[in-house]
Coordinates of C-alpha atoms in Angstrom, one line a residue:
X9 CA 74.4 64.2 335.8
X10 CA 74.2 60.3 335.7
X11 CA 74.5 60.4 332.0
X12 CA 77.5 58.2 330.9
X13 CA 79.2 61.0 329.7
X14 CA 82.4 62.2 332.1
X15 CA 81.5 65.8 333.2
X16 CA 83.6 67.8 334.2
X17 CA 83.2 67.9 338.2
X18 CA 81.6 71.6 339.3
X19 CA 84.1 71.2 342.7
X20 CA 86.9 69.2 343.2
X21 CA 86.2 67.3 346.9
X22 CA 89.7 65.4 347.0
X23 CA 91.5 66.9 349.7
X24 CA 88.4 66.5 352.0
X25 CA 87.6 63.2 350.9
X26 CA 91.4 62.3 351.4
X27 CA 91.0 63.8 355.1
X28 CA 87.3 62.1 356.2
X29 CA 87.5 58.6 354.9
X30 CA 90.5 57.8 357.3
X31 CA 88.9 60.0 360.1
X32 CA 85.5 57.4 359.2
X33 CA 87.5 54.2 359.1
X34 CA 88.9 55.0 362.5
X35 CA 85.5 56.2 364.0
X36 CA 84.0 52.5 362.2
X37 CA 85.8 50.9 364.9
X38 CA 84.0 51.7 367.8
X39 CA 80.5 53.4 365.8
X40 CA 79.7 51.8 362.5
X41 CA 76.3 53.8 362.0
X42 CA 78.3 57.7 362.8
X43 CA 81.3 56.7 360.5
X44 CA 78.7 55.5 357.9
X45 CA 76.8 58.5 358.1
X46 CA 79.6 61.2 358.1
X47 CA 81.0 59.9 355.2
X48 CA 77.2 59.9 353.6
X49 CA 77.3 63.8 354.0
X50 CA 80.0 64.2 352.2
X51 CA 78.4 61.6 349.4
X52 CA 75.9 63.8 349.2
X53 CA 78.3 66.8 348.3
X54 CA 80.4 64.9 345.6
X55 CA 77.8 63.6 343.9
X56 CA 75.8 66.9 343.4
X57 CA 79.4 68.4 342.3
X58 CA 79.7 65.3 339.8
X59 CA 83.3 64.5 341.4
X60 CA 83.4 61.3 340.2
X61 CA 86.8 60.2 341.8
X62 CA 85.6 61.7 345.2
X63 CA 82.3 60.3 345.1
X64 CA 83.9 56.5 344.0
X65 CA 86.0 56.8 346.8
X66 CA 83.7 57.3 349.6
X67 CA 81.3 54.0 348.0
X68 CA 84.4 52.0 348.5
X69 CA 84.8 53.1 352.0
X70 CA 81.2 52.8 353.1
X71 CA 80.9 49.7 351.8
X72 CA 84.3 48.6 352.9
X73 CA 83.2 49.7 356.9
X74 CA 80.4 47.4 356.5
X75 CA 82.0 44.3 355.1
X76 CA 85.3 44.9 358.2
X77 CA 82.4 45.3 360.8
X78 CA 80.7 41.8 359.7
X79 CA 77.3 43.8 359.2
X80 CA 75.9 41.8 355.8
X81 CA 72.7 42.7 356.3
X82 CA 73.6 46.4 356.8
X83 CA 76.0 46.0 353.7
X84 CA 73.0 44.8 351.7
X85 CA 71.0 47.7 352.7
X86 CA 73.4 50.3 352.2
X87 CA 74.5 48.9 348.4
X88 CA 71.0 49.0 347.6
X89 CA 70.2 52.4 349.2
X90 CA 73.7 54.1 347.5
X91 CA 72.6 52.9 344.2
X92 CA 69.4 54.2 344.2
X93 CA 70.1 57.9 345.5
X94 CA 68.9 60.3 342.6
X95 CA 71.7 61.3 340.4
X96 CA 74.1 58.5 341.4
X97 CA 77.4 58.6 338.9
X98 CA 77.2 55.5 337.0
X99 CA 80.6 54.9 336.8
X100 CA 80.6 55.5 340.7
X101 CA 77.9 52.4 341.3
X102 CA 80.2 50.2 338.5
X103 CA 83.1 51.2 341.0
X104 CA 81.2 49.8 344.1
X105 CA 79.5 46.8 342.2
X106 CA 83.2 45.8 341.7
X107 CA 84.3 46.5 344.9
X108 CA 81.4 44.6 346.6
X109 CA 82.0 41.1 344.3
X110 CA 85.2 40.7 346.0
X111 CA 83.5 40.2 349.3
X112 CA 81.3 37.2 348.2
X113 CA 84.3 34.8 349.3
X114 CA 84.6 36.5 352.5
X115 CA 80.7 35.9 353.7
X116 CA 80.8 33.5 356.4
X117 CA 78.2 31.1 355.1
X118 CA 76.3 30.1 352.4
X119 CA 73.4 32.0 353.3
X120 CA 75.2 35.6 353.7
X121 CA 76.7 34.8 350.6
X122 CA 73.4 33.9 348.9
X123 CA 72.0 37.3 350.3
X124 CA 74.6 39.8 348.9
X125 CA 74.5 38.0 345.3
X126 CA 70.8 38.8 345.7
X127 CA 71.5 41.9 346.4
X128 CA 73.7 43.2 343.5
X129 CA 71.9 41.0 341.0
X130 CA 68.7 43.7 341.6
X131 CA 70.9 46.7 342.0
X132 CA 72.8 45.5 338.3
X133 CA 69.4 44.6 336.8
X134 CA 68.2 46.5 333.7
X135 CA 71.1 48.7 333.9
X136 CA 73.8 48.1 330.6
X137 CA 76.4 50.1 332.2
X138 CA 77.0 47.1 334.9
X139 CA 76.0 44.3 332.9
X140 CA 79.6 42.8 332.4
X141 CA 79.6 42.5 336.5
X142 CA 76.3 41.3 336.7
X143 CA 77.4 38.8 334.2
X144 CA 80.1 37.3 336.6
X145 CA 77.7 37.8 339.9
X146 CA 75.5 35.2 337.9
X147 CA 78.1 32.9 336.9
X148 CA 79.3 32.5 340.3
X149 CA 75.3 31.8 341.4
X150 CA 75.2 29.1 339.2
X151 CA 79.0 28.0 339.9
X152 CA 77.0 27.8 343.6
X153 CA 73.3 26.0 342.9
X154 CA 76.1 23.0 340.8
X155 CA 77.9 22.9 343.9
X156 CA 74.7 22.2 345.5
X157 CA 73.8 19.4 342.8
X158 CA 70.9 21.1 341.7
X159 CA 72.2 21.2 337.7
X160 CA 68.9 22.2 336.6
X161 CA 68.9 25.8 338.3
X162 CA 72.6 26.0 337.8
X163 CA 71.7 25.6 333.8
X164 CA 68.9 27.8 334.3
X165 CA 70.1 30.7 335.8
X166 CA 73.4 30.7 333.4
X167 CA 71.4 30.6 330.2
X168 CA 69.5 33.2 331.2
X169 CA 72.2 35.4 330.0
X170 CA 72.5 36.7 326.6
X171 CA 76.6 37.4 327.0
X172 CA 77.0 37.7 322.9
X173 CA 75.4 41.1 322.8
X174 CA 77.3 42.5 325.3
X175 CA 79.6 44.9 324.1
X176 CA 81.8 45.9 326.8
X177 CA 82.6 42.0 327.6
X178 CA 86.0 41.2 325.8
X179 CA 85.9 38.1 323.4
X180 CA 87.4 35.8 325.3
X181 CA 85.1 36.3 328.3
X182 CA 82.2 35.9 326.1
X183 CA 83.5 32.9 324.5
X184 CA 84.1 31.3 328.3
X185 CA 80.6 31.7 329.3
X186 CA 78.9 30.2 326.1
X187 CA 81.1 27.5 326.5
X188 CA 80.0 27.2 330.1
X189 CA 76.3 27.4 328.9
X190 CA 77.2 24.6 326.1
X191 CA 78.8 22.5 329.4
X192 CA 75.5 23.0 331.4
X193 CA 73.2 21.7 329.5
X194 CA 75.2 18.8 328.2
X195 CA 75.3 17.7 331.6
X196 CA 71.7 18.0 331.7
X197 CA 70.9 16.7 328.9
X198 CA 69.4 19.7 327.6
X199 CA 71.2 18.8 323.8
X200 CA 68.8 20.6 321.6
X201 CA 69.3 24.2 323.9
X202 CA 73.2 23.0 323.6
X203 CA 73.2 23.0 320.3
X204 CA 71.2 26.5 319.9
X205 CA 73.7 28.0 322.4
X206 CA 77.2 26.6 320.9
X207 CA 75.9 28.3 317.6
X208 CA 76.6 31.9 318.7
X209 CA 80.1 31.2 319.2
X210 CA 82.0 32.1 315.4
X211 CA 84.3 29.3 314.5
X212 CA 86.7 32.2 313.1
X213 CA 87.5 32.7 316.5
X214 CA 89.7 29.9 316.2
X215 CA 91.0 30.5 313.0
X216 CA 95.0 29.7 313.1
X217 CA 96.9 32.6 313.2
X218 CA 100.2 33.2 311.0
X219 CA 103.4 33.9 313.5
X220 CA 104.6 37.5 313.2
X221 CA 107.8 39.1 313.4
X222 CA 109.3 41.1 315.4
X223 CA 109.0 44.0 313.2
X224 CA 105.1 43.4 313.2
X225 CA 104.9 42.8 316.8
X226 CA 105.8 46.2 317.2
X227 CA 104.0 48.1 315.1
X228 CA 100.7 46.1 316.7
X229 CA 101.9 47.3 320.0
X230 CA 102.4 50.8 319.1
X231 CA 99.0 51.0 316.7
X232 CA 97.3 49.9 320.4
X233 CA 99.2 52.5 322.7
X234 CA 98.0 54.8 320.1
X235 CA 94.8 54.1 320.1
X236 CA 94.2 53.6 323.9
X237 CA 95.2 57.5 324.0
X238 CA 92.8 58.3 322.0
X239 CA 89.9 56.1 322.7
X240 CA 87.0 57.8 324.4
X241 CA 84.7 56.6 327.6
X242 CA 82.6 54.7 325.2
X243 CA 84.6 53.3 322.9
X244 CA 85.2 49.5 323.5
X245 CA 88.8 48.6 324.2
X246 CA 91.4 46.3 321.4
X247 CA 90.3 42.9 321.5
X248 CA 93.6 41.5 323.1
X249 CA 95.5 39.1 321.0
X250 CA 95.9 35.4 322.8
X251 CA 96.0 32.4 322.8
X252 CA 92.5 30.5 322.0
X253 CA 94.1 27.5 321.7
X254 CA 92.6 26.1 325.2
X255 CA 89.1 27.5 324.2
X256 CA 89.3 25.8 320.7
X257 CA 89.8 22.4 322.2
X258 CA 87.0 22.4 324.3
X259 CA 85.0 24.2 321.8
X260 CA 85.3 21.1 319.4
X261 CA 85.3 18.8 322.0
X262 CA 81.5 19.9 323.0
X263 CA 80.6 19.8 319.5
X264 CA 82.4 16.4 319.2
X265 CA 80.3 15.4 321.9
X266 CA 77.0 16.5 320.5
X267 CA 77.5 15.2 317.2
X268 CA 78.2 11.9 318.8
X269 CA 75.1 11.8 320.5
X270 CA 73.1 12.3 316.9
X271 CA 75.0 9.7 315.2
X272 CA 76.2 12.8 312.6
X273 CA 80.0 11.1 311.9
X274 CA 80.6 12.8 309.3
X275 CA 80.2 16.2 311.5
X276 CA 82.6 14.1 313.7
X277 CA 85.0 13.8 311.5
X278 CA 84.9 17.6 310.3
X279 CA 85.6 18.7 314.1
X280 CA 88.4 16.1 314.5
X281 CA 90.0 17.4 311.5
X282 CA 89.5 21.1 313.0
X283 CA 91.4 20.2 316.2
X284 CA 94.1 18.1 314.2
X285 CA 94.7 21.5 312.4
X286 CA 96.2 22.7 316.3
X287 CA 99.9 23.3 316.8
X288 CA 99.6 22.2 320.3
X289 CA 98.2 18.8 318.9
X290 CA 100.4 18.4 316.0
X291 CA 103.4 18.7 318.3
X292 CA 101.9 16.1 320.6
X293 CA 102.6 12.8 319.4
X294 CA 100.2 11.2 321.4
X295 CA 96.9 13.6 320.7
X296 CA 98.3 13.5 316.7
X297 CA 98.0 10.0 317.0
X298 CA 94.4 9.4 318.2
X299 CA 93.2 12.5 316.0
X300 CA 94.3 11.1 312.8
X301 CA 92.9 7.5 314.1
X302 CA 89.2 9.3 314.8
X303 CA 89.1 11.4 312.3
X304 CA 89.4 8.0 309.5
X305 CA 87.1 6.1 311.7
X306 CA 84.6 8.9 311.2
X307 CA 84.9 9.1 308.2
X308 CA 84.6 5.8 307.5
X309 CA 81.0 6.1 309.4
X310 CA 79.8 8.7 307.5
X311 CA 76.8 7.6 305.3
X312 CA 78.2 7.8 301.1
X313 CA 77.6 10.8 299.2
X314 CA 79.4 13.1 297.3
X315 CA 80.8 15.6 300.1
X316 CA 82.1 12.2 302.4
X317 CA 83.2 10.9 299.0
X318 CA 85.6 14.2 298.3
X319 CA 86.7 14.1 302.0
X320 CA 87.8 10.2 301.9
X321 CA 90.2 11.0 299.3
X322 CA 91.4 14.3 300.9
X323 CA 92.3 12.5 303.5
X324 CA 93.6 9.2 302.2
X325 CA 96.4 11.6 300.6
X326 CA 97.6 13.0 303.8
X327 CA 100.9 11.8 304.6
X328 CA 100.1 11.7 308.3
X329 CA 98.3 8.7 307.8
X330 CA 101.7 6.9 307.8
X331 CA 102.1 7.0 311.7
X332 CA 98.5 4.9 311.8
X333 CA 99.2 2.1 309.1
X334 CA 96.7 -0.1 310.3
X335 CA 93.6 2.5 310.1
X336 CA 95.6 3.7 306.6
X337 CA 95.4 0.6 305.1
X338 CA 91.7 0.0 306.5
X339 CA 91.1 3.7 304.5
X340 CA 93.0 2.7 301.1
X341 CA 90.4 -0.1 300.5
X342 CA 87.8 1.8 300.9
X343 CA 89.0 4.2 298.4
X344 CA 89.4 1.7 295.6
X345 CA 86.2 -0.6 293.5
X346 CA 86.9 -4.2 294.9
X347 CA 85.0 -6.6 297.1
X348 CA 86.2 -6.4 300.9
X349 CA 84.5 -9.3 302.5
X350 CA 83.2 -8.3 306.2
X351 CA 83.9 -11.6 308.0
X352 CA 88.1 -10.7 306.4
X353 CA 87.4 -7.1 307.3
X354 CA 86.3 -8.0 311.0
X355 CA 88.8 -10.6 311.5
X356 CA 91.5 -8.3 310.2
X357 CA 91.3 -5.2 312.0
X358 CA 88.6 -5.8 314.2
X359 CA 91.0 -7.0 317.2
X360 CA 92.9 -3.4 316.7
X361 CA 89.9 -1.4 316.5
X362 CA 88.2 -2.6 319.5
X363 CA 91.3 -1.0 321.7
X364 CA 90.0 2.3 321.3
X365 CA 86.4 2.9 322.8
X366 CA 85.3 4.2 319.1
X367 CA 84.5 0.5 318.2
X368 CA 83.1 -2.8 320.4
X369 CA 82.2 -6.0 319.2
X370 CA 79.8 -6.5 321.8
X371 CA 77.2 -4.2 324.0
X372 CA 78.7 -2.4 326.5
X373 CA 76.4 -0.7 329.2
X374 CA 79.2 1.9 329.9
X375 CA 79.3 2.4 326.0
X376 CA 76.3 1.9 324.1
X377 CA 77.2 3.5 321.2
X378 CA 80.8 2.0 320.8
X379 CA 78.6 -1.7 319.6
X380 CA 76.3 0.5 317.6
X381 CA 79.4 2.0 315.4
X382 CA 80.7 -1.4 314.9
X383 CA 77.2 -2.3 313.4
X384 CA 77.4 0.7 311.1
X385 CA 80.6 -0.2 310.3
X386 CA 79.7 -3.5 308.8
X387 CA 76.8 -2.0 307.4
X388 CA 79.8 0.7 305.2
X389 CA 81.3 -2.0 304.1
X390 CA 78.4 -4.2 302.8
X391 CA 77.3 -0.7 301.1
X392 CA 80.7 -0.4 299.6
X393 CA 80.4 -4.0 297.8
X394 CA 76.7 -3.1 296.8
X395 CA 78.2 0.1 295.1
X396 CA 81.2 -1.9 293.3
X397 CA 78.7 -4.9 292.4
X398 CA 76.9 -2.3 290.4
X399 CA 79.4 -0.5 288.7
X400 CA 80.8 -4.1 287.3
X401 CA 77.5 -5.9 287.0
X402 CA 74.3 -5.6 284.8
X403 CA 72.3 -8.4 285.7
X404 CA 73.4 -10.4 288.6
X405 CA 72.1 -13.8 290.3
X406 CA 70.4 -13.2 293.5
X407 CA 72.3 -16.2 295.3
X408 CA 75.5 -14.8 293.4
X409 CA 75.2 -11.3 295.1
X410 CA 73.6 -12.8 298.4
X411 CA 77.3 -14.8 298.1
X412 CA 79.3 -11.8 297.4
X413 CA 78.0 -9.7 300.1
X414 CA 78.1 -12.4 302.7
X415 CA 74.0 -11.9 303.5
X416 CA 71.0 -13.6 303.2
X417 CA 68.7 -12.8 301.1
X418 CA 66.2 -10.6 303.3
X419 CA 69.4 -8.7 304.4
X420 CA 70.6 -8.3 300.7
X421 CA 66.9 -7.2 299.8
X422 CA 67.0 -4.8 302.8
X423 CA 70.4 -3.4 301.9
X424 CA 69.2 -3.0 298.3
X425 CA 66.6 -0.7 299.5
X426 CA 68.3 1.7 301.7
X427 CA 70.3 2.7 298.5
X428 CA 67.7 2.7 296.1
X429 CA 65.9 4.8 298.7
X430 CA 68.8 7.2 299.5
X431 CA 69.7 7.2 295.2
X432 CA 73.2 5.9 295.4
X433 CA 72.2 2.7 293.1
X434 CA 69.8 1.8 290.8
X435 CA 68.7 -1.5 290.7
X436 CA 65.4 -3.6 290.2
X437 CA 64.8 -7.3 292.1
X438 CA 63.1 -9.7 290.1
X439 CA 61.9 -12.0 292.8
X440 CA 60.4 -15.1 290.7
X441 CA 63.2 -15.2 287.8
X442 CA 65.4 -14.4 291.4
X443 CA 67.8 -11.7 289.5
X444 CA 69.0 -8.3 290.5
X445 CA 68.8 -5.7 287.8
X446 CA 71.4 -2.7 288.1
X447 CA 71.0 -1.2 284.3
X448 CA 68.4 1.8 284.5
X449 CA 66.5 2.2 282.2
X450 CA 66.2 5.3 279.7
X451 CA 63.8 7.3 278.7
X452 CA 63.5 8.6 274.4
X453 CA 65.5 11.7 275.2
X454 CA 67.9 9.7 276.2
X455 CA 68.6 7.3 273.9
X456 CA 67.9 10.4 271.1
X457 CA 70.7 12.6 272.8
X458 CA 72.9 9.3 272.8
X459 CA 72.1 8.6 269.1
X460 CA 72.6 12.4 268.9
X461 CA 76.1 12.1 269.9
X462 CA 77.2 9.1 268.2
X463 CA 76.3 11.0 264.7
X464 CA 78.3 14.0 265.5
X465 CA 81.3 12.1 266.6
X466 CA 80.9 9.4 263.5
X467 CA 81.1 12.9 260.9
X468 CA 84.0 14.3 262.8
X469 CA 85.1 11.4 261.7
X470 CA 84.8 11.5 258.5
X471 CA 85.8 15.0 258.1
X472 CA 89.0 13.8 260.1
X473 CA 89.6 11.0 257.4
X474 CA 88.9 13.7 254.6
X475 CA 91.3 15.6 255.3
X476 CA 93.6 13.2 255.8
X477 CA 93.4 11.6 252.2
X478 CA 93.5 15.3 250.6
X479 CA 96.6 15.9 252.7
X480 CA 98.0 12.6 251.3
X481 CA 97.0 13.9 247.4
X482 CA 99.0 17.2 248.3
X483 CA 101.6 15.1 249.2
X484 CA 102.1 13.0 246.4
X485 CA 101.6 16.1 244.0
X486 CA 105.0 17.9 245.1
X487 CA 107.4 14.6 245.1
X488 CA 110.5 14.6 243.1
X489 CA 110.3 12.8 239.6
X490 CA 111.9 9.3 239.5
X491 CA 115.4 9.3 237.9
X492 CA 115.3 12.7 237.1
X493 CA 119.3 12.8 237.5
X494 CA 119.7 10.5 234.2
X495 CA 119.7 11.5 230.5
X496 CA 117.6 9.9 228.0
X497 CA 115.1 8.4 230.4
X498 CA 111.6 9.2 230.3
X499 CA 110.2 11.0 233.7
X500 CA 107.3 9.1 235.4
X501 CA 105.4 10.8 238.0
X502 CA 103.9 8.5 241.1
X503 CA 100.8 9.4 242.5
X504 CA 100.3 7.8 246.0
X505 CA 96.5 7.2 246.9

């Protein structure tokens, strides 16, 4: 009888429920316990008949007497006693559950309203077919310990919920309270739990949608009407079709936030590029403009390898960058092998970039890590010079390079290191004879595959110039015969070698 299943009802109690609950709601007025307990007997009746419109009805009004006669603590009891009467209807106590969360707003004080979230958190516990209202009665707990200013429960009691396997939650809902999770424990400072959390939420989600027409728009509307006839008690309803657009951006702003905080710029970058590709950005001038700026910076920040080398060029050959001249031309020289001396570099477009709080030339309390990007920014572009120094240079003086690279020498030696150690150069340091070595140095197999090569290219060669000469001898061999138009004179053939 409490299976989930709809049954058909063995006696249909609607006229008699129609006639008691306004006889009970009258009678509430002047006896709260009478009108509560005539409309129990009749409870009693509906539910052993499996009316489950009868016996939804009279929840409501029982529970309804008690909230209009300012009883909580007999509303409490009698949520709690209704729900646990044997063979409840399920979709009877869902009914009530629902019914009862709207009352939260109208407890008088924080302490009533404290006790009848207690209350239908136990009665929803353990029980699937309410866990979509349980889900809210928590969130609006932990909406009340942050009010409070104690973050820690707030976070606590929110994360306790596992929203992504719930199945009768619609997307959007489920996206909402991640998000709100993600939120919590930033705030805490939770970021490792942050960054667990924001991984259940599928970036496909977002995805950018192609605009329909009108001709599609109605066939997805009558495919749904369709299949909302058909669909059964227990079959979940159409995931609705909306905008995410206000999701996405404070999806990517979190993660924005917690690549930040682990120094990951090239992450950065990805997410700004990921909210650049937003039509409610791209017709903003002003978001457009700060996206593009960020997501250059970023990129710029990114440590060198070959997936932030692909993605420099990618984006130097957006056309966007137009708008931002100062951080496209800041890009371009990064793109190309030539010196860019930091003390020019700084002096340049150090001024400009200091006006957004990506960069500061000095430490800021409020923004510690805007001086610590400017610091990896000069560090960038000393790596860049390192990288063109050894594509151009075999053997270079170590006050030549310390020159170049406007360094010292223990700050040249130290930069020399970090991309020996992370494989981006190779080079040897010869302290004594004071030289820097960037030729490496091959092994036999090496120099046999090179010597390898050079043969077979030296005989295709050859066979190339073979068969040039014979074509040549073919040549000559068909050519008309010299004055072969006059009489008398001897033909002479000319062989051309």
């Amino acid at each position: 009888m409490s299976g989930s299943a709809l049954f058909k009802p063995d006696r249909d109690f609607t006229q008699e429920t129609d006639k008691q609950i306004p006889d009970a709601l009258e009678l509430a007025k002047s006896n709260v316990q009478a009108a509560i307990e005539k409309l129990s007997i009749l409870e009693k009746s509906t539910r052993q008949a499996s009316d489950l419109a009868s016996t939804s009805k009279l929840l409501v009004a029982i529970v309804t007497i008690c909230k209009d006669s300012r009883d909580w603590g007999l509303l409490n009891d009698q949520v709690l006693l209704l729900s646990k009467k044997h063979g409840q209807l399920k979709q009877a106590i869902t009914k009530m559950v629902q019914v009862v969360m709207t009352f939260i707003d109208a407890a008088p004080n924080q302490e009533k309203k404290l006790s009848l979230i207690e209350t239908l958190l136990t009665v929803t516990e353990g029980k699937i077919y309410v866990e979509v209202e349980r889900a809210r009665v928590t969130r609006i707990f932990s909406d009340m310990k942050k009010e409070q200013g104690d973050l820690n429960a707030a976070a606590n009691i929110l994360c306790e919920l596992q929203v992504e396997t719930f199945g009768s939650m619609e997307r959007r809902e489920k996206t909402e309270f991640i998000l709100e999770q993600v939120a919590l424990c930033i705030e805490k400072g939770d970021w490792m739990q942050a960054g667990i959390l924001s991984r259940k939420i599928s970036t496909k989600y977002f995805a950018r949608k192609p605009k329909k027409t009108p001709e599609q728009i109605e066939k997805d509307k009558k495919e749904r009407e369709d299949y909302e006839k058909k669909r059964g008690a227990d079959d979940p309803p159409l995931e609705k079709e909306d905008d995410v657009t206000d999701l996405k951006l404070r999806y990517y702003e979190q993660q924005i936030t917690l690549a930040k905080q682990e120094d990951n710029y090239l992450e950065v970058c990805k997410h700004y590029r990921h909210v650049l590709d937003t039509e409610s950005v791209e017709n903003n001038p002003e978001q457009l403009h700060a996206t593009l700026q960020r997501v250059i910076y970023y990129i710029i920040l990114s440590p060198f390898d070959n997936e932030q080398s692909d993605l420099l060029h990618r984006i130097h050959a957006d056309t966007r960058n137009s708008l931002i001249p100062v951080e496209a031309q800041l890009l371009k020289i990064f793109t190309i092998h030539e010196l860019m001396r930091w003390p020019i570099v700084s002096e340049k477009f150090g001024p400009h970039l200091c006006t957004t709080d990506v960069f500061s030339v000095s430490e800021n309390p409020a923004n510690p890590k805007a001086y610590t990007r400017w610091q990896a920014l000069r560090k960038r572009v000393i790596e860049h010079n390192l990288r063109v120094v050894a594509k151009y240079y075999t053997r270079i003086q170590m006050g030549r390079l310390t020159t170049l690279l406007d360094l010292n020498e223990d700050e040249t030696e130290s930069f020399i290191s970090q991309l020996v150690t992370a494989k981006t150069v190779y080079a040897k340091i010869d302290r004594p004879a004071r030289v820097v070595s960037f030729t490496k140095p091959r092994d036999a197999d090496e120099v046999l595959n090179e010597w390898s090569g050079s043969m077979k290219s030296l005989l295709n060669l050859l066979e190339r110039i073979d068969h040039l000469i014979t074509r040549e001898e073919m040549m000559a061999r068909i050519q008309p015969v010299a004055g072969a138009g006059e009489k008398g004179k001897p033909k002479a053939r000319v062989a051309l070698r």
